[in-house]
Amino acid sequence: MTGRIHELNVAKTTVGRVEDNMFQIAEPSVSSHHCEIEMRGSDVVIKDLNSTNGTFINGEKISERVLKVGQVLRLGQVEMRLETEGAASGAPASAPAPAPAPGSKKAVETTMVMQRGVSLNELEKGTRTSGFDTKGTGFSKKEDKANKVFVMVGVGIGLVIVGLLVYVFLIAGK
């Protein structure tokens, strides 16, 4: 998705993983309906739609905030930067895009998606980490105790039935 551009040419743009969004990002860390981008005059307002992994502007979690040119918007593990038309895509995220020349038409605001990814060499070496720090958060693999209890109860009932059948045949044989 690196280098992908989406022009913000409507009042509201929905962003998320599923196809009914105006801007679809098919990435597991992005919620089905992750956020909404709304044009309010010259402001670009980002509103989180109760996403699972949160919406962040320059690393700070937000519920609703104005996104300024050059700032990085992160949805799950996908990062985007608000740029103006003609801005250099190789500029660092912290550097604001150049302002349009005086007297020129207002620049079209766009987002650029930059997948926080891994190089092919790292992938071949297996050095990539999950990207989510779960140390000290209490997250762990869920145990399936219900299935264990169900199997133990089933085995117990089976043994009781076999025992009753043996008893009935022994009594009937006398």
mmCIF file of C-alpha atoms in Angstrom:
data_model
loop_
_atom_site.group_PDB
_atom_site.id
_atom_site.type_symbol
_atom_site.label_atom_id
_atom_site.label_comp_id
_atom_site.label_asym_id
_atom_site.label_seq_id
_atom_site.Cartn_x
_atom_site.Cartn_y
_atom_site.Cartn_z
ATOM 1 C CA MET A 1 0.000 0.000 0.000
ATOM 2 C CA THR A 2 3.058 2.282 0.089
ATOM 3 C CA GLY A 3 2.490 5.292 -2.114
ATOM 4 C CA ARG A 4 -1.273 4.832 -2.348
ATOM 5 C CA ILE A 5 -3.070 8.187 -2.475
ATOM 6 C CA HIS A 6 -6.698 8.946 -1.699
ATOM 7 C CA GLU A 7 -8.065 12.341 -2.658
ATOM 8 C CA LEU A 8 -10.361 13.918 -0.076
ATOM 9 C CA ASN A 9 -12.958 15.396 -2.411
ATOM 10 C CA VAL A 10 -16.159 14.794 -0.397
ATOM 11 C CA ALA A 11 -17.387 16.178 2.938
ATOM 12 C CA LYS A 12 -17.065 12.831 4.784
ATOM 13 C CA THR A 13 -14.900 9.818 3.988
ATOM 14 C CA THR A 14 -15.231 6.561 5.912
ATOM 15 C CA VAL A 15 -12.070 4.515 6.388
ATOM 16 C CA GLY A 16 -11.913 0.850 7.316
ATOM 17 C CA ARG A 17 -11.162 -2.736 6.368
ATOM 18 C CA VAL A 18 -14.465 -3.680 4.681
ATOM 19 C CA GLU A 19 -15.560 -2.779 1.154
ATOM 20 C CA ASP A 20 -18.441 -0.435 2.097
ATOM 21 C CA ASN A 21 -15.937 2.232 3.229
ATOM 22 C CA MET A 22 -15.062 5.029 0.819
ATOM 23 C CA PHE A 23 -11.367 4.380 1.575
ATOM 24 C CA GLN A 24 -10.767 0.671 2.157
ATOM 25 C CA ILE A 25 -7.585 -0.527 3.875
ATOM 26 C CA ALA A 26 -7.476 -4.328 3.707
ATOM 27 C CA GLU A 27 -5.212 -4.805 6.742
ATOM 28 C CA PRO A 28 -6.178 -6.962 9.771
ATOM 29 C CA SER A 29 -5.127 -4.301 12.316
ATOM 30 C CA VAL A 30 -7.626 -1.820 10.810
ATOM 31 C CA SER A 31 -11.206 -2.118 12.119
ATOM 32 C CA SER A 32 -14.135 -2.792 9.780
ATOM 33 C CA HIS A 33 -15.232 0.851 10.174
ATOM 34 C CA HIS A 34 -12.167 2.442 11.762
ATOM 35 C CA CYS A 35 -12.583 6.196 11.433
ATOM 36 C CA GLU A 36 -14.215 9.032 9.549
ATOM 37 C CA ILE A 37 -12.443 11.891 7.807
ATOM 38 C CA GLU A 38 -14.572 15.027 7.616
ATOM 39 C CA MET A 39 -13.801 18.238 5.763
ATOM 40 C CA ARG A 40 -14.885 21.237 7.868
ATOM 41 C CA GLY A 41 -13.936 24.269 5.835
ATOM 42 C CA SER A 42 -10.167 24.042 5.463
ATOM 43 C CA ASP A 43 -9.841 21.655 8.446
ATOM 44 C CA VAL A 44 -9.500 17.893 8.061
ATOM 45 C CA VAL A 45 -11.142 16.336 11.147
ATOM 46 C CA ILE A 46 -10.461 12.704 12.065
ATOM 47 C CA LYS A 47 -13.073 10.924 14.197
ATOM 48 C CA ASP A 48 -12.398 7.445 15.611
ATOM 49 C CA LEU A 49 -15.394 5.100 15.225
ATOM 50 C CA ASN A 50 -14.663 3.004 18.367
ATOM 51 C CA SER A 51 -11.942 1.087 16.545
ATOM 52 C CA THR A 52 -10.285 -1.892 18.212
ATOM 53 C CA ASN A 53 -6.664 -0.737 17.820
ATOM 54 C CA GLY A 54 -7.296 3.000 18.077
ATOM 55 C CA THR A 55 -6.697 6.052 15.921
ATOM 56 C CA PHE A 56 -3.514 8.067 16.493
ATOM 57 C CA ILE A 57 -2.171 11.393 15.239
ATOM 58 C CA ASN A 58 1.614 11.685 15.588
ATOM 59 C CA GLY A 59 1.553 8.821 18.122
ATOM 60 C CA GLU A 60 -1.179 10.324 20.343
ATOM 61 C CA LYS A 61 -4.469 8.410 20.652
ATOM 62 C CA ILE A 62 -7.452 10.524 19.616
ATOM 63 C CA SER A 63 -11.220 10.278 19.532
ATOM 64 C CA GLU A 64 -11.684 13.381 17.356
ATOM 65 C CA ARG A 65 -9.063 15.893 16.253
ATOM 66 C CA VAL A 66 -7.957 18.125 13.385
ATOM 67 C CA LEU A 67 -5.235 16.546 11.228
ATOM 68 C CA LYS A 68 -2.761 19.094 9.902
ATOM 69 C CA VAL A 69 -0.654 18.840 6.744
ATOM 70 C CA GLY A 70 2.435 16.705 7.404
ATOM 71 C CA GLN A 71 1.028 14.944 10.484
ATOM 72 C CA VAL A 72 0.965 11.138 10.590
ATOM 73 C CA LEU A 73 -2.365 9.380 11.060
ATOM 74 C CA ARG A 74 -2.063 5.776 12.296
ATOM 75 C CA LEU A 75 -4.901 3.261 12.063
ATOM 76 C CA GLY A 76 -3.845 -0.098 13.530
ATOM 77 C CA GLN A 77 -0.438 -0.703 11.935
ATOM 78 C CA VAL A 78 -1.062 1.482 8.879
ATOM 79 C CA GLU A 79 0.377 4.986 8.799
ATOM 80 C CA MET A 80 -0.782 7.810 6.528
ATOM 81 C CA ARG A 81 0.330 11.384 6.108
ATOM 82 C CA LEU A 82 -1.820 14.323 5.066
ATOM 83 C CA GLU A 83 -0.211 16.071 2.144
ATOM 84 C CA THR A 84 -1.112 18.763 -0.322
ATOM 85 C CA GLU A 85 -1.078 18.134 -4.052
ATOM 86 C CA GLY A 86 2.463 18.115 -5.376
ATOM 87 C CA ALA A 87 4.111 17.604 -1.957
ATOM 88 C CA ALA A 88 7.187 15.412 -1.963
ATOM 89 C CA SER A 89 6.191 11.973 -0.729
ATOM 90 C CA GLY A 90 9.720 11.284 0.526
ATOM 91 C CA ALA A 91 9.622 14.142 3.049
ATOM 92 C CA PRO A 92 9.829 13.142 6.692
ATOM 93 C CA ALA A 93 6.479 12.860 8.490
ATOM 94 C CA SER A 94 7.353 15.717 10.832
ATOM 95 C CA ALA A 95 8.104 18.156 8.010
ATOM 96 C CA PRO A 96 5.027 20.073 6.849
ATOM 97 C CA ALA A 97 4.305 20.071 3.138
ATOM 98 C CA PRO A 98 5.045 23.326 1.341
ATOM 99 C CA ALA A 99 2.169 25.810 1.209
ATOM 100 C CA PRO A 100 0.636 26.574 -2.190
ATOM 101 C CA ALA A 101 1.985 29.647 -3.946
ATOM 102 C CA PRO A 102 0.035 32.868 -3.302
ATOM 103 C CA GLY A 103 -2.723 33.374 -5.860
ATOM 104 C CA SER A 104 -2.713 29.712 -6.893
ATOM 105 C CA LYS A 105 -5.735 27.440 -6.540
ATOM 106 C CA LYS A 106 -6.180 25.789 -3.148
ATOM 107 C CA ALA A 107 -4.168 22.558 -3.090
ATOM 108 C CA VAL A 108 -6.128 19.311 -2.985
ATOM 109 C CA GLU A 109 -5.532 17.556 0.306
ATOM 110 C CA THR A 110 -4.658 13.874 0.089
ATOM 111 C CA THR A 111 -3.639 11.069 2.345
ATOM 112 C CA MET A 112 -0.766 8.776 1.648
ATOM 113 C CA VAL A 113 -0.827 5.271 3.068
ATOM 114 C CA MET A 114 2.510 3.980 4.279
ATOM 115 C CA GLN A 115 2.304 0.402 5.507
ATOM 116 C CA ARG A 116 4.581 -0.061 8.462
ATOM 117 C CA GLY A 117 6.103 -3.193 7.053
ATOM 118 C CA VAL A 118 9.150 -5.316 6.720
ATOM 119 C CA SER A 119 11.758 -5.685 4.007
ATOM 120 C CA LEU A 120 12.006 -8.914 2.042
ATOM 121 C CA ASN A 121 15.379 -9.640 3.683
ATOM 122 C CA GLU A 122 13.891 -9.326 7.184
ATOM 123 C CA LEU A 123 10.992 -11.549 6.172
ATOM 124 C CA GLU A 124 13.350 -14.255 4.897
ATOM 125 C CA LYS A 125 15.362 -14.068 8.151
ATOM 126 C CA GLY A 126 12.218 -14.193 10.262
ATOM 127 C CA THR A 127 13.168 -11.125 12.313
ATOM 128 C CA ARG A 128 9.804 -9.349 12.232
ATOM 129 C CA THR A 129 7.927 -8.941 15.480
ATOM 130 C CA SER A 130 4.161 -8.681 15.812
ATOM 131 C CA GLY A 131 4.122 -4.907 16.265
ATOM 132 C CA PHE A 132 1.923 -5.105 19.352
ATOM 133 C CA ASP A 133 3.615 -5.169 22.739
ATOM 134 C CA THR A 134 1.711 -7.574 24.973
ATOM 135 C CA LYS A 135 4.325 -7.794 27.746
ATOM 136 C CA GLY A 136 2.871 -6.762 31.069
ATOM 137 C CA THR A 137 -0.604 -6.232 29.637
ATOM 138 C CA GLY A 138 -2.134 -9.467 30.908
ATOM 139 C CA PHE A 139 -2.799 -10.764 27.398
ATOM 140 C CA SER A 140 -2.185 -14.458 26.890
ATOM 141 C CA LYS A 141 -3.534 -17.410 24.949
ATOM 142 C CA LYS A 142 -7.034 -18.267 26.084
ATOM 143 C CA GLU A 143 -7.469 -21.738 27.605
ATOM 144 C CA ASP A 144 -10.442 -23.784 26.483
ATOM 145 C CA LYS A 145 -11.618 -25.135 29.866
ATOM 146 C CA ALA A 146 -15.193 -25.715 28.662
ATOM 147 C CA ASN A 147 -14.097 -28.398 26.188
ATOM 148 C CA LYS A 148 -12.001 -30.164 28.858
ATOM 149 C CA VAL A 149 -14.947 -30.224 31.274
ATOM 150 C CA PHE A 150 -17.318 -31.423 28.534
ATOM 151 C CA VAL A 151 -14.989 -34.320 27.605
ATOM 152 C CA MET A 152 -14.471 -35.327 31.259
ATOM 153 C CA VAL A 153 -18.236 -35.308 31.953
ATOM 154 C CA GLY A 154 -18.855 -37.322 28.759
ATOM 155 C CA VAL A 155 -16.255 -39.935 29.723
ATOM 156 C CA GLY A 156 -17.741 -40.158 33.225
ATOM 157 C CA ILE A 157 -21.278 -40.674 31.900
ATOM 158 C CA GLY A 158 -19.969 -43.276 29.426
ATOM 159 C CA LEU A 159 -18.282 -45.219 32.224
ATOM 160 C CA VAL A 160 -21.475 -45.149 34.301
ATOM 161 C CA ILE A 161 -23.519 -46.480 31.346
ATOM 162 C CA VAL A 162 -20.974 -49.253 30.671
ATOM 163 C CA GLY A 163 -21.000 -50.165 34.371
ATOM 164 C CA LEU A 164 -24.816 -50.325 34.421
ATOM 165 C CA LEU A 165 -24.872 -52.497 31.292
ATOM 166 C CA VAL A 166 -22.337 -54.913 32.822
ATOM 167 C CA TYR A 167 -24.397 -55.066 36.038
ATOM 168 C CA VAL A 168 -27.668 -55.676 34.108
ATOM 169 C CA PHE A 169 -26.085 -58.498 32.060
ATOM 170 C CA LEU A 170 -24.587 -60.097 35.179
ATOM 171 C CA ILE A 171 -27.945 -60.053 36.981
ATOM 172 C CA ALA A 172 -29.816 -61.264 33.890
ATOM 173 C CA GLY A 173 -27.331 -64.123 33.477
ATOM 174 C CA LYS A 174 -28.072 -65.562 36.987
#
